CSV table of C-alpha atoms in Angstrom, one decimal:
chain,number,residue,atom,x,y,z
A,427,UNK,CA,0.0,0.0,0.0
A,428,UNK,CA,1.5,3.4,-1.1
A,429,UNK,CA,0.5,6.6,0.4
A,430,UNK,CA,-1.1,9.3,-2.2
A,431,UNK,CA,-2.4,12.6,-1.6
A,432,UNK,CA,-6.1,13.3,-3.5
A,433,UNK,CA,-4.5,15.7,-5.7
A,434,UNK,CA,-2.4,13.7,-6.9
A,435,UNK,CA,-5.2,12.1,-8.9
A,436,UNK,CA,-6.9,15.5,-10.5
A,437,UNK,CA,-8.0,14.5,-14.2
A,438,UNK,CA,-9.1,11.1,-13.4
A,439,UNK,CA,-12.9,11.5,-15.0
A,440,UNK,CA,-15.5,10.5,-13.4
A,441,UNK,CA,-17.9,7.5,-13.5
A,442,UNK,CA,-21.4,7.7,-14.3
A,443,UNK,CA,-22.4,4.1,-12.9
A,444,UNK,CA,-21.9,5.4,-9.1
A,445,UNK,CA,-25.2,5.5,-7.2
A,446,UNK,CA,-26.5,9.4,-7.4
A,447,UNK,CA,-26.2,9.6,-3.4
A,448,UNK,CA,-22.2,9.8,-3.7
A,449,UNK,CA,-20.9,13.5,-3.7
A,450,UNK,CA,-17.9,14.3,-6.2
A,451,UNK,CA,-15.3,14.0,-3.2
A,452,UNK,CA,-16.8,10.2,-3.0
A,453,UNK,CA,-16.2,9.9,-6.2
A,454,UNK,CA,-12.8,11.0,-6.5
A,455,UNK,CA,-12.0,8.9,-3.2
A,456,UNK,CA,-13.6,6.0,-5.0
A,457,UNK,CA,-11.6,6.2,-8.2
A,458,UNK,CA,-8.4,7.0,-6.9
A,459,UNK,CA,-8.7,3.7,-4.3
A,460,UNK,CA,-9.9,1.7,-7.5
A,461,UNK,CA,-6.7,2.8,-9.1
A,462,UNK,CA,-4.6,1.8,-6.6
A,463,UNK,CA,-5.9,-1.0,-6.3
A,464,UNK,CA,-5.3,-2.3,-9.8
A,465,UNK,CA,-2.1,-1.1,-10.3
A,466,UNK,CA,-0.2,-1.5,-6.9
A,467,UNK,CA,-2.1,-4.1,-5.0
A,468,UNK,CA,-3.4,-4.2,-1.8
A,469,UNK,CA,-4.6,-7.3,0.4
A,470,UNK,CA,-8.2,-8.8,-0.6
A,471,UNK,CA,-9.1,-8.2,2.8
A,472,UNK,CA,-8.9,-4.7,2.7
A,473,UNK,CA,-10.4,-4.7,-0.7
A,474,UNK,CA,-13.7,-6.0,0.4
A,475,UNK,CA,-13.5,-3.9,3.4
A,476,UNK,CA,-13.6,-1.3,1.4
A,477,UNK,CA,-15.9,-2.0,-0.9
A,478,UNK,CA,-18.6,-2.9,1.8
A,479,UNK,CA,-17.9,0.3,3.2
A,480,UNK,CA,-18.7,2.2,-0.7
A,481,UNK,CA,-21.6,-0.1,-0.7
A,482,UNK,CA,-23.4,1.3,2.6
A,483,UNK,CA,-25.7,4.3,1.7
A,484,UNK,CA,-24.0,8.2,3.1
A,485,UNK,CA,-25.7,8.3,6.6
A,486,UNK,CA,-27.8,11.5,7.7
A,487,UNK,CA,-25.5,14.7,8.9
A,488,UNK,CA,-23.5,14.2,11.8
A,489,UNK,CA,-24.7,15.1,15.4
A,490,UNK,CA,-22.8,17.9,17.1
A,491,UNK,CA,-24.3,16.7,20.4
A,492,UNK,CA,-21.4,16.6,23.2
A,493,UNK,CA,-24.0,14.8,25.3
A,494,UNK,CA,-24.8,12.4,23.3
A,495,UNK,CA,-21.2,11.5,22.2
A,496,UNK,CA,-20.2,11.6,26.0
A,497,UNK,CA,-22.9,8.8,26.6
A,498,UNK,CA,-21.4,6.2,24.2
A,499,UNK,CA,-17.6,7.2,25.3
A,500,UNK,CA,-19.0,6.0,28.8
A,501,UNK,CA,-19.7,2.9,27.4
A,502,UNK,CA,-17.1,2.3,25.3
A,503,UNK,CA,-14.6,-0.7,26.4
A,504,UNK,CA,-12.4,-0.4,23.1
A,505,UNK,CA,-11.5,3.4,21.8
A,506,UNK,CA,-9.3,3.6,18.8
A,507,UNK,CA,-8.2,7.4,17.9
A,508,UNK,CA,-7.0,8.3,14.7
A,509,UNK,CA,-4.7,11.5,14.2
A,510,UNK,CA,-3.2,13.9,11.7
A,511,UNK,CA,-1.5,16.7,11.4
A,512,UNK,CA,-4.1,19.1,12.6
A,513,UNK,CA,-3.8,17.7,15.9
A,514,UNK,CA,-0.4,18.7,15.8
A,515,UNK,CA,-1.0,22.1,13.9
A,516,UNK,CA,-1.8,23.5,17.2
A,517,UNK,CA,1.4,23.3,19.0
A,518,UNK,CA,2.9,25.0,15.8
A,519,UNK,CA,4.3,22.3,14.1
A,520,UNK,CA,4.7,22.5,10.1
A,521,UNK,CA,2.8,20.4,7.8
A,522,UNK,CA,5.1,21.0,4.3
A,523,UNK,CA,1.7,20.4,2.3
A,524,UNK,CA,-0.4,22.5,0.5
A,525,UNK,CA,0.2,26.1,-1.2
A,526,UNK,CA,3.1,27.5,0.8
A,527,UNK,CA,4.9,24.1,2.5
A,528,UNK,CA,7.8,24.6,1.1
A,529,UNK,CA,11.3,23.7,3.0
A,530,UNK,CA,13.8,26.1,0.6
A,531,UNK,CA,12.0,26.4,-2.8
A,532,UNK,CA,11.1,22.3,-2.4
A,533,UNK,CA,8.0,20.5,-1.1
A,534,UNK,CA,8.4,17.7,0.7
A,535,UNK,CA,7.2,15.3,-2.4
A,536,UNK,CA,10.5,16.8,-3.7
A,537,UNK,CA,12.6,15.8,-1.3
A,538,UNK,CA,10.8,12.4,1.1
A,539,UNK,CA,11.5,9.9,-1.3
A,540,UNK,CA,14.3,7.3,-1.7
A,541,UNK,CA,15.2,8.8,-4.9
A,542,UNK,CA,16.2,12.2,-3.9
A,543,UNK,CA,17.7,10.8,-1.0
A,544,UNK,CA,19.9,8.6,-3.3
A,545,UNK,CA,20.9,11.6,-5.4
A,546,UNK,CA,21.1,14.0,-3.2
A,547,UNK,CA,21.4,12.8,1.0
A,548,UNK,CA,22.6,15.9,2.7
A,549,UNK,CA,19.8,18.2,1.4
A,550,UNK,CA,17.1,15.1,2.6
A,551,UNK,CA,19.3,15.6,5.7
A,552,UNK,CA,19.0,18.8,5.8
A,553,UNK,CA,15.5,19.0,5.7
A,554,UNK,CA,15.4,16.2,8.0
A,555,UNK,CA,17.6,18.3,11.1
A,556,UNK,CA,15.7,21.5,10.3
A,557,UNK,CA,12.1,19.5,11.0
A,558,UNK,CA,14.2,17.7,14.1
A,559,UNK,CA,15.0,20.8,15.5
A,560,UNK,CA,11.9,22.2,15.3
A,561,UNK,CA,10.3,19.5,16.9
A,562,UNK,CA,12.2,20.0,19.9
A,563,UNK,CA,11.2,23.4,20.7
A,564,UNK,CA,7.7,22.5,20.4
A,565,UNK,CA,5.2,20.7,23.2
A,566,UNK,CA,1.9,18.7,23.2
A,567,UNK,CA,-1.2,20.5,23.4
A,568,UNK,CA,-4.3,20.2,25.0
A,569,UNK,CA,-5.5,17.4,22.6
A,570,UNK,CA,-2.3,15.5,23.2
A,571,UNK,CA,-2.9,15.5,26.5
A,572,UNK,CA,-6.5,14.8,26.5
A,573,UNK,CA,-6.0,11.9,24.5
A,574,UNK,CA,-2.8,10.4,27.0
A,575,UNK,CA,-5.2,11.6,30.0
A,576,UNK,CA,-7.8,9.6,29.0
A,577,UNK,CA,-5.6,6.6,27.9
A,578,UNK,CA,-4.4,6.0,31.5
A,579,UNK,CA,-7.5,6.7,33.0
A,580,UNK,CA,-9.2,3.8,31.2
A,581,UNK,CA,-6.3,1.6,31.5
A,582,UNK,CA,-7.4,1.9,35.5
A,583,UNK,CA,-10.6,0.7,34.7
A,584,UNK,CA,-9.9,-2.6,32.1
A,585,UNK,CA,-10.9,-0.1,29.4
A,586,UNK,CA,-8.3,0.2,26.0
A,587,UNK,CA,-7.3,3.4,24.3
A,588,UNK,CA,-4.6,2.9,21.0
A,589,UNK,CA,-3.5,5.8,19.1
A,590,UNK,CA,-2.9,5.5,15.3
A,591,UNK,CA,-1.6,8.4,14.2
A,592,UNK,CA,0.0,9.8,10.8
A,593,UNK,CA,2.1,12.1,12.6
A,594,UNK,CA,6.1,11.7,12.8
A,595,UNK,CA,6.3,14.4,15.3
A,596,UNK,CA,6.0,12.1,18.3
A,597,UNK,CA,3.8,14.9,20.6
A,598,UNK,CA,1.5,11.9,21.5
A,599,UNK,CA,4.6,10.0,23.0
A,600,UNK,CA,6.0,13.0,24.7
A,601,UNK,CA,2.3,13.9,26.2
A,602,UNK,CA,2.2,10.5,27.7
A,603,UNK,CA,0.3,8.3,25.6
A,604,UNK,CA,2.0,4.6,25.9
A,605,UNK,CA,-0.3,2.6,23.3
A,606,UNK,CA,0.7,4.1,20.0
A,607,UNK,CA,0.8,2.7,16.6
A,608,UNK,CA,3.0,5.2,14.3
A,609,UNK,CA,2.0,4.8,10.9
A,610,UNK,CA,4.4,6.9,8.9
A,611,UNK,CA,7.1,6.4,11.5
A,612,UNK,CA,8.8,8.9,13.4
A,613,UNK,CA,11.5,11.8,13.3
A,614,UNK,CA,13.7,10.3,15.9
A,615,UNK,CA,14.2,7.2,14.8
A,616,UNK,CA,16.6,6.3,12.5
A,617,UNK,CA,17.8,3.0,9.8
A,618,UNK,CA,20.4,2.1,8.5
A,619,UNK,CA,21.0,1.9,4.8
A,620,UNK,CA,23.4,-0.9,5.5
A,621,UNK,CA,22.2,-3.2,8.2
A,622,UNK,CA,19.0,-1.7,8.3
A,623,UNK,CA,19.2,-1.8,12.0
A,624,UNK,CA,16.1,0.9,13.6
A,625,UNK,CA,17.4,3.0,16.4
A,626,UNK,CA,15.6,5.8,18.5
A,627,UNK,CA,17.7,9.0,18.2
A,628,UNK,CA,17.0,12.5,19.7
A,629,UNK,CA,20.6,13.7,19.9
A,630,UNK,CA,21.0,17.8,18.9
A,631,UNK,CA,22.1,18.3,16.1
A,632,UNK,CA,21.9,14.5,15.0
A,633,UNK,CA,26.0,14.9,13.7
A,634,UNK,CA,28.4,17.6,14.1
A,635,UNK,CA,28.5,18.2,10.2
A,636,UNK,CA,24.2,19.0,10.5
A,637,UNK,CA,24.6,21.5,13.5
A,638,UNK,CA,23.4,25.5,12.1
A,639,UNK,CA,22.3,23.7,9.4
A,640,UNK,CA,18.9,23.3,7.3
A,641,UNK,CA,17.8,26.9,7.1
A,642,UNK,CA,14.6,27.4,5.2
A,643,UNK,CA,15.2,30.3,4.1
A,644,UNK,CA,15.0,30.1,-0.2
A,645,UNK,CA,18.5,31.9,-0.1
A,646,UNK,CA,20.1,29.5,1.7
A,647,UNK,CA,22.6,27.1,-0.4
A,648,UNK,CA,22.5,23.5,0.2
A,649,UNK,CA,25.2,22.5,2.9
A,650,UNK,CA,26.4,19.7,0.5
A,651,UNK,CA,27.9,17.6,3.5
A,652,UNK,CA,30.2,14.6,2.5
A,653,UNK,CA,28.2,11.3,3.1
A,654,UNK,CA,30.8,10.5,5.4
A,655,UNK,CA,29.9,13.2,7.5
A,656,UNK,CA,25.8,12.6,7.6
A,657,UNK,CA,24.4,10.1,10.1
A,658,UNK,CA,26.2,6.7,10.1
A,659,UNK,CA,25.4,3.8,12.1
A,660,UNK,CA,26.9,2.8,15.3
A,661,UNK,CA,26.6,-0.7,15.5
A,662,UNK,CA,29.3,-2.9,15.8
A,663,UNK,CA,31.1,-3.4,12.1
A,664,UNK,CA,28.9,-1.2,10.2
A,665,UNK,CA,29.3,2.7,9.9
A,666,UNK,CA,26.7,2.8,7.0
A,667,UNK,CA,24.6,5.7,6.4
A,668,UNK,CA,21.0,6.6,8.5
A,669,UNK,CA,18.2,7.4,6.8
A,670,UNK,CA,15.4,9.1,8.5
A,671,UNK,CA,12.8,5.9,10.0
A,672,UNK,CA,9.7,7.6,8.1
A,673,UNK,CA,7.5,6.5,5.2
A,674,UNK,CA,8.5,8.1,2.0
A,675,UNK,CA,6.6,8.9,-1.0
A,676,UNK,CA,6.4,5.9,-2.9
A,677,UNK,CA,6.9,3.4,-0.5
A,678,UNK,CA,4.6,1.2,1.3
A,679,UNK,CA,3.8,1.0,5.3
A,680,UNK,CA,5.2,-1.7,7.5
A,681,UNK,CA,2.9,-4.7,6.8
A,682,UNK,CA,3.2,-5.3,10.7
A,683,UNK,CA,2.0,-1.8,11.9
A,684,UNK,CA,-0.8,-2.4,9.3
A,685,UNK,CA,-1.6,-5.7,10.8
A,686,UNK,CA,-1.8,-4.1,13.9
A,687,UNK,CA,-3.7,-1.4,12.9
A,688,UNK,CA,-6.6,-3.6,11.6
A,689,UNK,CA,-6.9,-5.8,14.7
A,690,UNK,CA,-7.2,-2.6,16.2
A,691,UNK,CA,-10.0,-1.4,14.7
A,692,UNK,CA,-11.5,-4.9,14.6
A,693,UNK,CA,-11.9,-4.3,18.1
A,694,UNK,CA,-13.0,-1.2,18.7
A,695,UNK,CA,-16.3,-0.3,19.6
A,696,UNK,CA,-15.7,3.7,19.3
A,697,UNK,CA,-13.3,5.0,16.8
A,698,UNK,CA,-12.2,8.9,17.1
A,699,UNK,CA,-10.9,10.8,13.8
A,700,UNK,CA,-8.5,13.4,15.3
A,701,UNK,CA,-7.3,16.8,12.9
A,702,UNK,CA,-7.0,14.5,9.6
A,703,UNK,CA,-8.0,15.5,6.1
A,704,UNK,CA,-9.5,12.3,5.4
A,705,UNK,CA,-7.6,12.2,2.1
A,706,UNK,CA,-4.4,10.3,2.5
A,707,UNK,CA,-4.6,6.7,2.2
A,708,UNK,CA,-5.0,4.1,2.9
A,709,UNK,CA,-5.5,5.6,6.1
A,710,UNK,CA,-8.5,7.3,4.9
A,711,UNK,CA,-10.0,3.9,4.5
A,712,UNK,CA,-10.1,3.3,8.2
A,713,UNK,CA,-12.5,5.1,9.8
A,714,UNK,CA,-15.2,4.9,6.8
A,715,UNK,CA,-14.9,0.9,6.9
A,716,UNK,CA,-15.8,1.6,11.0
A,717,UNK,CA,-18.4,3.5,11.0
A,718,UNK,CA,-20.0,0.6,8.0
A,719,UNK,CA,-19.9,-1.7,10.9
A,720,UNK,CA,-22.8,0.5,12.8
A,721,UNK,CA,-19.3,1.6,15.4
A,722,UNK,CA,-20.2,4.9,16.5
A,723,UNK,CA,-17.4,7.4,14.8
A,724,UNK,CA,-17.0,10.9,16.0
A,725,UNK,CA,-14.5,13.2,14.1
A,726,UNK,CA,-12.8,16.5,15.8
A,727,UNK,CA,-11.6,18.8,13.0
A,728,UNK,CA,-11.2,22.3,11.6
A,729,UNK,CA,-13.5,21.6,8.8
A,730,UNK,CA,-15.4,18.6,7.5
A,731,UNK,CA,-13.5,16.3,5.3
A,732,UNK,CA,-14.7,14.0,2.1
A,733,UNK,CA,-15.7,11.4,4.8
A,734,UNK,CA,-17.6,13.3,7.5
A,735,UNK,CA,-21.1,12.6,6.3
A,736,UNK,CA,-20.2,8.5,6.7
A,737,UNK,CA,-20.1,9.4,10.5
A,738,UNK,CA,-22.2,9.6,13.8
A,739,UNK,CA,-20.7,12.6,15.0
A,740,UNK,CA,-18.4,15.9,14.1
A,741,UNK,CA,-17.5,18.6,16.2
A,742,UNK,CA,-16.0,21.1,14.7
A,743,UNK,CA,-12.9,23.7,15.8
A,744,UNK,CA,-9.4,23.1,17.1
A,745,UNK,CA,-8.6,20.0,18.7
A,746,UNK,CA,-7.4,21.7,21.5
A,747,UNK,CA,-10.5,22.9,22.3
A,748,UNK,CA,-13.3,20.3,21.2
A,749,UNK,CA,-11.4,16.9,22.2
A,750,UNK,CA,-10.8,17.7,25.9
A,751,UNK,CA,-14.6,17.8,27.2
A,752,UNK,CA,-15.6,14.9,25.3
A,753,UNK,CA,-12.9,12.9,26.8
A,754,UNK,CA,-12.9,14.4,30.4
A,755,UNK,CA,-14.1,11.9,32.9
A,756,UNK,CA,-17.5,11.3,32.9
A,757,UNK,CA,-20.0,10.8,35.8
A,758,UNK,CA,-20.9,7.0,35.0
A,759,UNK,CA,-17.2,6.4,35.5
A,760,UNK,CA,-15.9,4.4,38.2
């Protein structure tokens, strides 16, 4: 499975054998998994998944009703969150998408991929300290910590909270959260090109050569460090060069966090869609295959999303403000 933006499938025309109660987001959702599908392959399982979930008619609007959402979050016994950048928007954290992300005069489809990393790995490392750094000067917000707040409160009561999240920043770790399955990977972590050996790595800068390095600005020239002088492994006998531990464009997830995932979401009996656009997949596919199963979904996001009318409820604003009274303790809790 290969991670696309939506845009990245503009011109695909549209189908006139869809049922009339699709929107056109559906229906470039729906073509652009179809494609995928065919041409890169993904596991049958997941294909009928998500063609049950297409098959299920759009469900009324959303409730906005914090009452009513806090009632089934009482019940719940198995609460799987789902989070994107916008939950990590907040604490001022750059996303590099859209008009504007650029690092330099590149977005970060120009430079996370193995490709420009082969060609070019001190300007991917570059990019790589600059995001690092940033990271470090920034801290969890509210949302963070209503989600890690309410994981360990459950925990106390035989209750389960897992967050999947699309984020590298690891804010949810640093909050406190403990049950976290990182999709995309992370920014500290690193592997090696040679031994491929995964190692957790928050050192400042990562190398002496990196340190005042990675300047946005458009002015700034490329460092052009030695590969020599980049990241290199530490294990005994090897020296090769790190890579950055995170998903590029144009290549697939781990097949074990995937696995994961799903048993995750197997389980759950409420599924939470935290600051995500609802347009990068396959983890756009999650939450819509969910809520098919009649498990209550409630998203918590700046705007609605090409999948919000497929859920029970939406409340809309920042995370930081809408996510902690609906996961506050409630009065039916022990």
């Amino acid at each position: 499975m290969t991670i696309y933006p939506l845009t990245s499938q503009r011109g695909l025309r549209m189908s006139a054998t869809f049922p009339s109660c699709y929107s056109k987001q559906d229906l470039q959702l729906t073509l652009m998994i179809v494609r995928q599908f065919t041409s890169r392959g993904v596991t049958s399982h997941l294909c009928t998944r998500f063609k049950e979930t297409q098959n299920r008619p759009v469900m009324a609007r959303p409730s906005s009703d914090l009452a009513a959402f806090r009632e089934v979050f009482s019940k719940a016994k198995h609460v799987a969150i789902l989070t994107g950048a916008g939950v990590s928007a907040e604490s001022g954290v750059p996303t590099f998408r859209g008009e504007g992300g650029f690092w330099r005069k590149w977005q970060a489809q120009d430079l996370a991929t193995p490709g420009a990393f082969s060609q070019n790995p001190s300007r991917v490392w570059e990019f790589y300290h600059y995001r690092r750094e940033v990271m470090l000067t920034k801290s969890p917000n509210s949302a963070h910590v209503a989600i890690a707040e309410c994981e360990a409160r459950l925990q106390k009561q035989g209750r389960r909270v897992t967050v999947i999240t699309q984020n590298i920043d690891e804010l949810h770790r640093r909050a406190g959260s403990t049950n976290i399955l990182e999709m995309h990977g992370s920014l500290f972590k690193t592997c090696c090109m040679s031994c491929g050996h995964v190692g957790v790595n928050h050192k400042s800068p990562i190398c002496a050569a990196l340190e005042g390095k990675g300047a946005p600005d458009p002015n700034t020239s490329d460092a052009q460090i030695p590969p020599h002088d980049l990241p290199r492994c530490e294990q005994d006998g090897c020296s090769g060069l790190l890579r950055p531990n995170v998903v590029w464009f144009g290549e697939t997830l781990d097949s074990d966090i995937l696995t994961r995932v799903e048993e995750e979401l197997d389980l759950c009996d409420l599924c939470l869609v935290v600051g995500t656009s609802s347009i990068v997949y396959p983890a756009a596919m999650f939450a819509p295959q969910v809520a098919a199963r009649g498990i209550p979904v409630a998203e918590f996001n700046m705007e609605e999303t090409p999948a919000t009318m497929r859920f029970r409820f939406h409340f809309q604003g920042p995370c930081g403000t809408t996510l902690p009274p609906a996961l506050a303790r409630h009065n039916n809790e022990p």
